[in-house]
GROMACS .gro file of C-alpha atoms in nm:
model
  104
    1UNK     CA    1  16.287  11.100  13.356
    2UNK     CA    2  15.911  11.122  13.427
    3UNK     CA    3  15.885  10.745  13.379
    4UNK     CA    4  16.118  10.677  13.675
    5UNK     CA    5  15.921  10.591  13.993
    6UNK     CA    6  16.008  10.454  14.336
    7UNK     CA    7  15.775  10.284  14.580
    8UNK     CA    8  15.956  10.274  14.914
    9UNK     CA    9  15.924  10.137  15.264
   10UNK     CA   10  16.210  10.242  15.491
   11UNK     CA   11  16.296  10.229  15.861
   12UNK     CA   12  16.224  10.604  15.874
   13UNK     CA   13  15.856  10.556  15.791
   14UNK     CA   14  15.778  10.189  15.851
   15UNK     CA   15  15.838   9.955  16.145
   16UNK     CA   16  16.123   9.714  16.071
   17UNK     CA   17  15.893   9.415  16.134
   18UNK     CA   18  15.650   9.542  15.871
   19UNK     CA   19  15.928   9.581  15.614
   20UNK     CA   20  15.969   9.204  15.635
   21UNK     CA   21  15.629   9.165  15.463
   22UNK     CA   22  15.804   9.259  15.141
   23UNK     CA   23  16.079   8.998  15.156
   24UNK     CA   24  16.086   8.756  14.863
   25UNK     CA   25  16.274   8.429  14.898
   26UNK     CA   26  16.554   8.365  14.653
   27UNK     CA   27  16.366   8.068  14.511
   28UNK     CA   28  16.064   8.283  14.423
   29UNK     CA   29  16.240   8.608  14.337
   30UNK     CA   30  16.258   8.582  13.960
   31UNK     CA   31  15.906   8.452  13.897
   32UNK     CA   32  15.739   8.696  14.136
   33UNK     CA   33  15.923   8.999  14.001
   34UNK     CA   34  15.858   8.900  13.639
   35UNK     CA   35  15.489   8.861  13.720
   36UNK     CA   36  15.484   9.196  13.902
   37UNK     CA   37  15.664   9.372  13.619
   38UNK     CA   38  15.422   9.241  13.357
   39UNK     CA   39  15.114   9.306  13.573
   40UNK     CA   40  15.184   9.680  13.594
   41UNK     CA   41  15.329   9.710  13.243
   42UNK     CA   42  15.667   9.824  13.372
   43UNK     CA   43  15.946   9.856  13.121
   44UNK     CA   44  16.202   9.802  13.397
   45UNK     CA   45  16.178   9.691  13.761
   46UNK     CA   46  16.448   9.691  14.027
   47UNK     CA   47  16.380   9.538  14.368
   48UNK     CA   48  16.603   9.651  14.655
   49UNK     CA   49  16.565   9.469  14.986
   50UNK     CA   50  16.789   9.527  15.287
   51UNK     CA   51  16.743   9.487  15.661
   52UNK     CA   52  16.591   9.834  15.691
   53UNK     CA   53  16.426   9.908  15.357
   54UNK     CA   54  16.247   9.770  15.055
   55UNK     CA   55  16.224   9.979  14.743
   56UNK     CA   56  16.075   9.910  14.404
   57UNK     CA   57  16.226  10.123  14.128
   58UNK     CA   58  16.038  10.108  13.804
   59UNK     CA   59  15.996  10.266  13.468
   60UNK     CA   60  15.628  10.314  13.379
   61UNK     CA   61  15.421  10.567  13.189
   62UNK     CA   62  15.143  10.576  13.448
   63UNK     CA   63  15.125  10.801  13.752
   64UNK     CA   64  15.147  10.608  14.076
   65UNK     CA   65  14.798  10.663  14.217
   66UNK     CA   66  14.572  10.454  14.443
   67UNK     CA   67  14.453  10.232  14.157
   68UNK     CA   68  14.807  10.164  14.039
   69UNK     CA   69  14.921  10.081  14.394
   70UNK     CA   70  14.628   9.844  14.445
   71UNK     CA   71  14.717   9.659  14.126
   72UNK     CA   72  15.086   9.666  14.219
   73UNK     CA   73  15.046   9.518  14.569
   74UNK     CA   74  14.783   9.268  14.458
   75UNK     CA   75  15.036   9.145  14.202
   76UNK     CA   76  15.326   9.160  14.447
   77UNK     CA   77  15.160   8.893  14.659
   78UNK     CA   78  14.846   8.736  14.516
   79UNK     CA   79  14.771   8.580  14.857
   80UNK     CA   80  14.742   8.914  15.035
   81UNK     CA   81  14.407   9.017  15.174
   82UNK     CA   82  14.249   9.357  15.114
   83UNK     CA   83  14.372   9.457  15.461
   84UNK     CA   84  14.735   9.387  15.367
   85UNK     CA   85  14.699   9.561  15.031
   86UNK     CA   86  14.534   9.866  15.188
   87UNK     CA   87  14.803   9.884  15.459
   88UNK     CA   88  15.070   9.879  15.188
   89UNK     CA   89  14.896  10.153  14.989
   90UNK     CA   90  14.863  10.373  15.297
   91UNK     CA   91  15.226  10.325  15.404
   92UNK     CA   92  15.407  10.336  15.070
   93UNK     CA   93  15.619  10.641  15.001
   94UNK     CA   94  15.604  10.720  14.631
   95UNK     CA   95  15.859  10.926  14.444
   96UNK     CA   96  15.830  11.017  14.076
   97UNK     CA   97  16.061  11.177  13.822
   98UNK     CA   98  16.307  11.426  13.968
   99UNK     CA   99  16.191  11.351  14.323
  100UNK     CA  100  16.269  10.984  14.266
  101UNK     CA  101  16.620  11.074  14.155
  102UNK     CA  102  16.670  11.291  14.464
  103UNK     CA  103  16.545  11.007  14.686
  104UNK     CA  104  16.783  10.764  14.520
   0.00000   0.00000   0.00000
C-alpha cells in the first residue's frame, strides 16, 4: 500500500482554468503517459481528467518529494518552462499510502 501515490489538482485547491494545463489530447494520450510512466519508474500509472480535476495515481517505490515532482512535471510536458514546473510543484496535492486510499 505504501507504493500507492496520488498527485492531484482539484477545483477545491486549484482554479479551474489552471486545471486545463494538465489536459492531454486523445491523440497524444498514450505516448505522453507511457513516457511519463517510464520517466519516473512507475509500475502503474492512471490518469484521471475531468472538468474539475486531474489526478495521477501511480505505483512507485519513491517518496513524492520536490525532486520527484520536478522530474514528474518535466516529463509530463517537456515543453514546460521552469515557471510552469515550479507552479505545478507548489500547487500539487500529494497523497501517499493510506492517505491516498482515503482521498480516492
